[in-house]
Short mmCIF file of C-alpha atoms in Angstrom, two decimals:
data_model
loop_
_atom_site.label_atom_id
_atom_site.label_comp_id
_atom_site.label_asym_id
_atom_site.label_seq_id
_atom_site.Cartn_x
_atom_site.Cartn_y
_atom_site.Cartn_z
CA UNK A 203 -27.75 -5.41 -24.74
CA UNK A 204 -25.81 -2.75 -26.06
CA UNK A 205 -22.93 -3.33 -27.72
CA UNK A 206 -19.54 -1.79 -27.30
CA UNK A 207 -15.84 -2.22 -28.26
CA UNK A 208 -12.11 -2.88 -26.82
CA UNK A 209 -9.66 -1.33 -28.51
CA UNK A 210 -5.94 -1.58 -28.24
CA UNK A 211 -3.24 0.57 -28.84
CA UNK A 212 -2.18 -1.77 -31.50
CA UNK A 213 -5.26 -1.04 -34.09
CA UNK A 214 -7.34 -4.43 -32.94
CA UNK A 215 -10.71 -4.48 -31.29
CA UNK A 216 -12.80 -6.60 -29.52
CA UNK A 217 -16.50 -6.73 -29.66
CA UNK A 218 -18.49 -7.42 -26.44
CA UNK A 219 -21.59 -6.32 -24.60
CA UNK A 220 -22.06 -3.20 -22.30
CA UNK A 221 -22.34 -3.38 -18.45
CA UNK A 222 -21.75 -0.86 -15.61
CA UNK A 223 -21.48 2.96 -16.92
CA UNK A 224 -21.92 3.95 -20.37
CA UNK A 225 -18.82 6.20 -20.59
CA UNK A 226 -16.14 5.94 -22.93
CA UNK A 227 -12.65 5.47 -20.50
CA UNK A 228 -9.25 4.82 -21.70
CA UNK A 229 -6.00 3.47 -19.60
CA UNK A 230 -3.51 0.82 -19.32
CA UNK A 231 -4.64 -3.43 -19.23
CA UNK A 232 -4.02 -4.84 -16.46
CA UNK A 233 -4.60 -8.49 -16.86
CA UNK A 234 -5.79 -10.49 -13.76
CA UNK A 235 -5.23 -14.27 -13.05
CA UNK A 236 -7.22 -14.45 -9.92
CA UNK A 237 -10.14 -16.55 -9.51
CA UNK A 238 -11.97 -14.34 -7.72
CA UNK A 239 -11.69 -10.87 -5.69
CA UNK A 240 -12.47 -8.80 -8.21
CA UNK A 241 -13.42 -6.06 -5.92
CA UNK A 242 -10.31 -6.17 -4.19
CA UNK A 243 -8.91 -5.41 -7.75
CA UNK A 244 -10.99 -2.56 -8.52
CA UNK A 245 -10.52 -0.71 -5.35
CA UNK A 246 -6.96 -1.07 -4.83
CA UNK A 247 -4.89 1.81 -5.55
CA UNK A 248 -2.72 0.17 -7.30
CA UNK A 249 -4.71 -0.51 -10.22
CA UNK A 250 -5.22 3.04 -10.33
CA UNK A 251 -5.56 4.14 -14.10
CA UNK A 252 -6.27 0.44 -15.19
CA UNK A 253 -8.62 -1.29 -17.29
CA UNK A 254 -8.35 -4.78 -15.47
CA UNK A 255 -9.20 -7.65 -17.47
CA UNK A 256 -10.48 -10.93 -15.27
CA UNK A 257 -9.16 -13.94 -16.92
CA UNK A 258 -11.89 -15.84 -14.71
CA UNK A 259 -14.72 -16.35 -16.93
CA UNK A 260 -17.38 -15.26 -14.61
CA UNK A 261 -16.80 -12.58 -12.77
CA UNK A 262 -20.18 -10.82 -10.45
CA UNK A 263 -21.61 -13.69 -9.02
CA UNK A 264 -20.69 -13.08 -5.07
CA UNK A 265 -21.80 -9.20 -5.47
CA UNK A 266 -19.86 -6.40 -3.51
CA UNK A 267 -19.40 -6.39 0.08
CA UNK A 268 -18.56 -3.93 2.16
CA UNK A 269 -16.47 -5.18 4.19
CA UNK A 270 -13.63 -6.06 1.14
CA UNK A 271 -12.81 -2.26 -0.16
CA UNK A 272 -9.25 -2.18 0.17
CA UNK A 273 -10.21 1.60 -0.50
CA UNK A 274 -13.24 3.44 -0.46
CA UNK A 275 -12.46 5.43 -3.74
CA UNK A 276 -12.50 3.17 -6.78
CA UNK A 277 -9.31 3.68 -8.59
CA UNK A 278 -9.53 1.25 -11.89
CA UNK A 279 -10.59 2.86 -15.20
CA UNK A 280 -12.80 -0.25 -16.10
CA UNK A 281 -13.37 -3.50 -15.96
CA UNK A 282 -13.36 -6.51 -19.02
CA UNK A 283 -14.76 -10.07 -18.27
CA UNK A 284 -16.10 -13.07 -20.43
CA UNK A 285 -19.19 -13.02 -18.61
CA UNK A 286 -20.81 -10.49 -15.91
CA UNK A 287 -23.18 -11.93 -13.35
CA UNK A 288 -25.10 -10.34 -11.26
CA UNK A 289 -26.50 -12.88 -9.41
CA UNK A 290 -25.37 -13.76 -5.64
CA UNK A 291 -25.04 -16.84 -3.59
CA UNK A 292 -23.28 -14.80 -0.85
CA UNK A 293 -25.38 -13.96 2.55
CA UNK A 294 -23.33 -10.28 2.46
CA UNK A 295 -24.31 -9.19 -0.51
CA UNK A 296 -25.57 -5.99 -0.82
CA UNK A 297 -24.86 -4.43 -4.44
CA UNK A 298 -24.58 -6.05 -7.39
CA UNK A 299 -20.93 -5.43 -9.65
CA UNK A 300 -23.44 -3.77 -12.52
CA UNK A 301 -24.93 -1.85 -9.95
CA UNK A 302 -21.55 -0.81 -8.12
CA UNK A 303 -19.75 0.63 -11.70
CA UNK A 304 -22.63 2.28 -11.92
CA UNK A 305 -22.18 4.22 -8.78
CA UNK A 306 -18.59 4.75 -9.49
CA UNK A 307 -18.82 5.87 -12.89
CA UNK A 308 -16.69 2.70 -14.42
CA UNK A 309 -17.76 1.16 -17.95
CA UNK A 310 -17.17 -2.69 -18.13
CA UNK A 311 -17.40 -4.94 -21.55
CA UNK A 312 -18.37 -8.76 -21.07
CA UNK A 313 -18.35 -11.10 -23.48
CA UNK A 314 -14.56 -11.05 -24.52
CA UNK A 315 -12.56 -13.90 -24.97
CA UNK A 316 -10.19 -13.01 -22.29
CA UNK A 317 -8.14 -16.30 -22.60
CA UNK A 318 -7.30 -14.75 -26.69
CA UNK A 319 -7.14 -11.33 -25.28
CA UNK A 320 -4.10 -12.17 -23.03
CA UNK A 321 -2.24 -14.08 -25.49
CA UNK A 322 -2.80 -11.39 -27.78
CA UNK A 323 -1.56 -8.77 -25.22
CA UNK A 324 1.11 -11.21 -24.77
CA UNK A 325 2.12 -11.73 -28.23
CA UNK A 326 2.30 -7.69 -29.53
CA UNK A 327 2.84 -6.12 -26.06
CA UNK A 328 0.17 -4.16 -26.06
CA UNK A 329 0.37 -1.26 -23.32
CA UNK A 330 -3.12 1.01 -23.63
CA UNK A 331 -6.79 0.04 -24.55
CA UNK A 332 -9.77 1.84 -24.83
CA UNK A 333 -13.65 0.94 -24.29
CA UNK A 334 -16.01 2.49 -26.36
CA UNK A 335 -19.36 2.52 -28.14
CA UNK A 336 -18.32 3.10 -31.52
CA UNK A 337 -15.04 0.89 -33.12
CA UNK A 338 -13.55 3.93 -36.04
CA UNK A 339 -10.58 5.49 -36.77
CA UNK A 340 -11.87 8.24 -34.54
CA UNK A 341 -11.63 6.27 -31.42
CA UNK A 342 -8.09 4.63 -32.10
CA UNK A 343 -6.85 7.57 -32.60
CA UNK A 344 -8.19 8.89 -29.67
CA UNK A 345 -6.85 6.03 -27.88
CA UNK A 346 -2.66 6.77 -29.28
CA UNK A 347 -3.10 10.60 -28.47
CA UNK A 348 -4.18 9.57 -24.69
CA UNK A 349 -1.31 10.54 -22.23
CA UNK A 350 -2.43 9.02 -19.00
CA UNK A 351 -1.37 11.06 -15.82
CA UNK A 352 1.81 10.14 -14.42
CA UNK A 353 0.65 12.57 -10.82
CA UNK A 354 -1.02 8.83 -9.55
CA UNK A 355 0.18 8.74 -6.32
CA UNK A 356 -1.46 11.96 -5.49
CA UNK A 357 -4.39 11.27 -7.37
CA UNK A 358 -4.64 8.20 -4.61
CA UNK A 359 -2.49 8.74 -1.44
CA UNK A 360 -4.08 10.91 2.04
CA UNK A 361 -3.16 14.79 1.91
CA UNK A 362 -2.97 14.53 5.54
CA UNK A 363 -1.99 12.24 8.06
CA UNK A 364 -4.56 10.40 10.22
CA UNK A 365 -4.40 7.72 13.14
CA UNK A 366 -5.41 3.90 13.79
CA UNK A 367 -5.11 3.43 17.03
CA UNK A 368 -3.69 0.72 18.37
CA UNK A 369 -1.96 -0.44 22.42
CA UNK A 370 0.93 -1.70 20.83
CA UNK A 371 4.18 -0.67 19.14
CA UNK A 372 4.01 2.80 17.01
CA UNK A 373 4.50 2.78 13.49
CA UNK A 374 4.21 5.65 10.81
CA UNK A 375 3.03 4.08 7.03
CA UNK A 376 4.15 6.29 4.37
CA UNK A 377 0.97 6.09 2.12
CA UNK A 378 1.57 6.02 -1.31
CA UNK A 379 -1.73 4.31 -2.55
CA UNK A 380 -2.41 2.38 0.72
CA UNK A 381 -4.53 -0.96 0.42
CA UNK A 382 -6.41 -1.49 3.50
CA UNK A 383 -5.60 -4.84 4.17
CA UNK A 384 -2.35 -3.60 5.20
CA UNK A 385 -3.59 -1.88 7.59
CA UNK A 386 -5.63 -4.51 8.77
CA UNK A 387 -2.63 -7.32 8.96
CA UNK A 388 -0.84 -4.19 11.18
CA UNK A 389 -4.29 -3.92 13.38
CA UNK A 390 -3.90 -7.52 14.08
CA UNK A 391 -1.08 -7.16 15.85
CA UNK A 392 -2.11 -4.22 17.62
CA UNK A 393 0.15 -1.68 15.89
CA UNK A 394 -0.63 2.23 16.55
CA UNK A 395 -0.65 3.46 13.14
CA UNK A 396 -0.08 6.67 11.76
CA UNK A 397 -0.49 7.47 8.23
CA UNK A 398 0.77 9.85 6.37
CA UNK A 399 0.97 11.56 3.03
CA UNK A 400 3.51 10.23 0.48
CA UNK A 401 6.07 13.02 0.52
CA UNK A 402 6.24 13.50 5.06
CA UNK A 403 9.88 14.17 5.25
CA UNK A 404 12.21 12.70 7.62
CA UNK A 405 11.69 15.60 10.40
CA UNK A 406 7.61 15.62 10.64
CA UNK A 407 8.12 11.65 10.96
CA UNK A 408 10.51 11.48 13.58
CA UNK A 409 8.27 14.31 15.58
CA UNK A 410 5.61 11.34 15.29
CA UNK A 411 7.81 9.55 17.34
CA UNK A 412 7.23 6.11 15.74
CA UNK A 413 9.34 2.82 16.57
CA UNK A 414 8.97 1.78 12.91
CA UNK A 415 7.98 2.89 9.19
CA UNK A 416 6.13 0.99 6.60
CA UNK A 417 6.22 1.92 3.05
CA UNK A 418 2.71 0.89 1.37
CA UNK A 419 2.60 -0.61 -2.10
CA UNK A 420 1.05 1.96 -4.51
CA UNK A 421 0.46 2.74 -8.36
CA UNK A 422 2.65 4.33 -11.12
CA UNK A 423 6.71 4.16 -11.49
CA UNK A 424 9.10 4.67 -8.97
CA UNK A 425 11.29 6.70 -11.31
CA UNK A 426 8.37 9.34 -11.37
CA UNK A 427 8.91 9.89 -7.87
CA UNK A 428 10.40 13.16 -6.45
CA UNK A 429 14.14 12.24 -5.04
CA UNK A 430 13.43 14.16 -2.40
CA UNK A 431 11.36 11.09 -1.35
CA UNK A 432 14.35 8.89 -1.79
CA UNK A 433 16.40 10.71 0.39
CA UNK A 434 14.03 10.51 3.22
CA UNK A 435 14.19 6.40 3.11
CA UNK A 436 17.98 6.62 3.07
CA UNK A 437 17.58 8.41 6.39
CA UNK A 438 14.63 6.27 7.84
CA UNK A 439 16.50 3.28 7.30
CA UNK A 440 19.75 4.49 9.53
CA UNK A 441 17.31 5.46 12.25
CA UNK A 442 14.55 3.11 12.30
CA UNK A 443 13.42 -0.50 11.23
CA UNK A 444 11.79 -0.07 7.31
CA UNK A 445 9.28 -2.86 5.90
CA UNK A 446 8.09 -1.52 2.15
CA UNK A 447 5.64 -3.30 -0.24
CA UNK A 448 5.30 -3.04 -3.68
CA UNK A 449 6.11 0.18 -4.67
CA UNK A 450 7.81 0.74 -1.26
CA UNK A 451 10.03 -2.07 -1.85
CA UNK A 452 10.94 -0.77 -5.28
CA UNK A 453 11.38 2.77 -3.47
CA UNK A 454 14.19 0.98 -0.84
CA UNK A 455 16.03 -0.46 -3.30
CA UNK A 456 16.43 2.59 -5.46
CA UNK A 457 17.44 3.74 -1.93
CA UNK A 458 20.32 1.48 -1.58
CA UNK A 459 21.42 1.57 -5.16
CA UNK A 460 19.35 -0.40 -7.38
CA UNK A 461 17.40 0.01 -10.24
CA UNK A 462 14.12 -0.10 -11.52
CA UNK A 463 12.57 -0.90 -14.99
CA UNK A 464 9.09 -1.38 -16.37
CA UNK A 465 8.72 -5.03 -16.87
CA UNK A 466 7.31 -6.47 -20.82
CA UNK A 467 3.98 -7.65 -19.41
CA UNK A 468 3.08 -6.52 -15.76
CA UNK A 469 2.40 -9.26 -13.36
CA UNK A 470 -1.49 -9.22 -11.89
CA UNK A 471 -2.87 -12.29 -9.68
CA UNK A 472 -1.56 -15.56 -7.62
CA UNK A 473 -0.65 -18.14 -10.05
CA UNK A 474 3.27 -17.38 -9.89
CA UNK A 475 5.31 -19.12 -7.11
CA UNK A 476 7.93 -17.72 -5.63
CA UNK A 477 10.95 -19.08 -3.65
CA UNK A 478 11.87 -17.62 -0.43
CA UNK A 479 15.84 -18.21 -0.73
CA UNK A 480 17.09 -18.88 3.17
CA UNK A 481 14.24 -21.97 3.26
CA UNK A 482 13.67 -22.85 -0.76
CA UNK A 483 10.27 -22.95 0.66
CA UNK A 484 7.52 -22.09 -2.40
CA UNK A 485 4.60 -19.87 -1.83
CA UNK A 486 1.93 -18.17 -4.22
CA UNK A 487 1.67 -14.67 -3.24
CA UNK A 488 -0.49 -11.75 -4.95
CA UNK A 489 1.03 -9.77 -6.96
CA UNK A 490 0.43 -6.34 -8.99
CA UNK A 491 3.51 -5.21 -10.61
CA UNK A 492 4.30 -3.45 -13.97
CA UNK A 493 7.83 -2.63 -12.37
CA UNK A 494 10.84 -4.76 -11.08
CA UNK A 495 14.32 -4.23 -9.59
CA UNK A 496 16.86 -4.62 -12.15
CA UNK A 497 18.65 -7.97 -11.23
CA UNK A 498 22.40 -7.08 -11.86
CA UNK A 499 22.04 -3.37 -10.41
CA UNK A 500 21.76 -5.03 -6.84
CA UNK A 501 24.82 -4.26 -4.53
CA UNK A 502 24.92 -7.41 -2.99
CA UNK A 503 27.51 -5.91 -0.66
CA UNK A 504 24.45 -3.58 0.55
CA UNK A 505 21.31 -5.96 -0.12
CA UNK A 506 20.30 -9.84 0.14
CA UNK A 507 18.15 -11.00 -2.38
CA UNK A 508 15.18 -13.00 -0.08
CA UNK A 509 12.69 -13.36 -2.96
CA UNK A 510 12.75 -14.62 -6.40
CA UNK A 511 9.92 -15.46 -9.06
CA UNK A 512 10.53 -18.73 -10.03
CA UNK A 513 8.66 -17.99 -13.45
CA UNK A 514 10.17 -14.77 -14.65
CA UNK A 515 13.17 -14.12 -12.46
CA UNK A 516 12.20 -10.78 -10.90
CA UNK A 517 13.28 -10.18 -7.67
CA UNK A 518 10.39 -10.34 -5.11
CA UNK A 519 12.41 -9.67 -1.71
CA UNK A 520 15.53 -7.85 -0.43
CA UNK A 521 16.97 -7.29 3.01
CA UNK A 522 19.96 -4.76 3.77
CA UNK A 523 22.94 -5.62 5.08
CA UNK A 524 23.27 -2.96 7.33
CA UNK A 525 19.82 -1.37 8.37
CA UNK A 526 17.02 -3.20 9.73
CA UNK A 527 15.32 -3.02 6.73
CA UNK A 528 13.33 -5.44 4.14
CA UNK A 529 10.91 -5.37 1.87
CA UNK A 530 8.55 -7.63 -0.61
CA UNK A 531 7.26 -6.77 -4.50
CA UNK A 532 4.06 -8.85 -3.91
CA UNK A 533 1.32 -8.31 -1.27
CA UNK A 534 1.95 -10.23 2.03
CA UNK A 535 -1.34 -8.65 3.07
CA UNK A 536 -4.29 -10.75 2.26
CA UNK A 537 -5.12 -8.56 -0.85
CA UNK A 538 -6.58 -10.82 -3.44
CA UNK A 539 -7.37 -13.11 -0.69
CA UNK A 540 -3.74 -15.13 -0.14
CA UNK A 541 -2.35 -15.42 3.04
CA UNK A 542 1.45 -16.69 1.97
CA UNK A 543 3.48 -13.75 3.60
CA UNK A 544 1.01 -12.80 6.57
CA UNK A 545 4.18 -13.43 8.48
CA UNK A 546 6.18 -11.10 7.48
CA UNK A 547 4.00 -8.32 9.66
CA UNK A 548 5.47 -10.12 12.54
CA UNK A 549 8.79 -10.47 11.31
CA UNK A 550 8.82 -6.85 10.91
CA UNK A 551 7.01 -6.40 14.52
CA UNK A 552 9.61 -8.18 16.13
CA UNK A 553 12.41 -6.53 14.04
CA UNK A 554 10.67 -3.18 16.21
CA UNK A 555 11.19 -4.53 19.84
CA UNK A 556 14.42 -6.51 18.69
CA UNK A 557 15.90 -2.43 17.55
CA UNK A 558 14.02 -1.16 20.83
CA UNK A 559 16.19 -3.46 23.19
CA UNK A 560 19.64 -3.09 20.99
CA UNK A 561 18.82 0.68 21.30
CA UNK A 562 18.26 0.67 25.09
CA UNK A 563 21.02 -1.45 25.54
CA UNK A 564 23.81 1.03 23.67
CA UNK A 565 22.15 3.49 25.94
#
């Protein structure tokens, strides 16, 4: 096996074995709780600029299928695991994880002690790490002179709008790193979508004539953002019922007020609960999230909190007062293979027709 090396941005390295691409790659860890569905993880925009490290110690072993892109590009920057298999026991199978980094171009490193890695991460917050073949001075500093593009959305989102079709209600997502199992949760419940490119201001929407808007979830920081973008919320939201997700929820509430700040150690996998606050009901969500709102910025005159981590605090959930609009930091969609939140897609369905009769009726 060949061997390579994981280096972080704070002078320590790892040494571990070779798999996928040979490449040298550099960009931010990402460390993943999830038990399985890693390719979820590596095709989810999201992740996009991310070396995601799989706390699961073997990670390969049900192959790729098709079916489980939540895109077709592959945005993570690489991949580190304890151990790589490339052996399946699943039917669908049809390309090993070796084999598919191989296609894509994305260098992995196995045999790391993930469980020390992420206390170490932990411990001396490290941001940045590096894989490569040869551990010198050369490639740490290599690794501090990196700037990683901060243009992620665009490296990720459509440049032009496209439809799902669908018999039921119309709604336009705003796709700033789209994961497809949002739009299949939508499909489910027959939505016509229409998606468009991140920065569709309010005018080409409303020519659309949609019923409703989803903002997607997406990678990068919200403050990076042009404010043009902002603006175009604040008007969605007095015109039309607004459901955002991830980034999209951290987009609203910048919309109504709030801030946002890069957290100390991002949040990636299912293993935190979180409370819903109207029912104190529990429920262990996906999440993917290096930012959260900024818990005494919120206006509670202009937003409910709905959500709360019950581990680190962050808000997962707001509602406005005055619009019919809400949104959710973690993934209500399926992605990473939990189903707490699927409801929400109906809430937000039935928040359309509920705003179609009020609207008929004032008319």
């Amino acid at each position: 096996m060949v061997k390579r090396y994981l280096v972080l941005d704070d002078g320590t390295s790892f040494a571990g074995e070779a798999f996928g691409d040979l490449t040298s790659t550099t960009g931010e860890l990402a460390i993943n709780t999830n038990l399985n569905y890693y390719q979820e993880a590596l095709t989810d925009p999201t992740y996009h600029n991310q070396i995601v490290t799989f706390l699961q110690p073997s990670i390969g072993n049900v192959g790729i299928n098709p079916k489980n892109y939540e895109s077709i590009l592959t945005s993570a920057k690489g991949i580190v695991v304890h151990q790589s298999e490339n052996i399946s026991f699943s039917q669908l199978k049809d390309l090993s994880l070796d084999s598919f980094l191989k296609e894509r171009h994305i260098p992995g490193i196995s045999q790391i002690d993930t469980r020390q890695l992420q206390k170490h991460v932990r411990q001396h917050n490290v941001k940045k790490a590096s894989i490569v073949s040869t551990n010198d001075d050369h490639a740490f500093d290599q690794l501090q002179a990196a700037v990683l593009s901060n243009q992620q959305i665009q490296a990720v989102a459509t440049p032009k709008p496209y439809l799902v079709p669908g018999t039921g209600v119309t709604i336009v997502v705003i796709d700033f790193g789209l994961r497809e199992s949002i739009i299949r949760q939508l499909a489910k419940l027959n939505c016509n979508m229409i998606v468009v490119p991140w920065n569709t201001t309010f005018a080409e929407i409303k020519n659309l004539d949609p019923e409703g808007v989803v903002l997607s979830s997406g990678p990068g920081s919200p403050d990076e953002i042009d404010a043009s973008v902002i603006e175009t919320i604040q008007i969605i939201q007095e015109h039309l019922p607004l459901f955002g997700i991830g980034l999209g929820h951290e987009l609203i509430a910048i919309a109504n007020g709030a801030r946002v700040a890069r957290m100390p150690i991002g949040n990636y996998g299912s293993n935190h609960p979180v409370r819903k606050i109207i029912t104190n009901e529990l429920i262990y969500p996906n999440q993917a999230q290096a930012y959260a709102i900024v818990n005494d910025s919120v206006d509670h005159n202009r937003l409910i909190v709905t959500y709360k981590d019950i581990i680190n605090g962050t808000i997962q959930g707001i509602r406005s007062r005055d619009f019919p609009t809400f949104s959710v930091q973690f993934s209500p969609d399926g992605s990473g293979g939990m189903v707490d939140g699927f409801d929400l897609f109906e809430e937000f369905v039935e928040s359309i027709i509920a705003h179609r009769r009020s609207t008929h009726e004032a008319n």
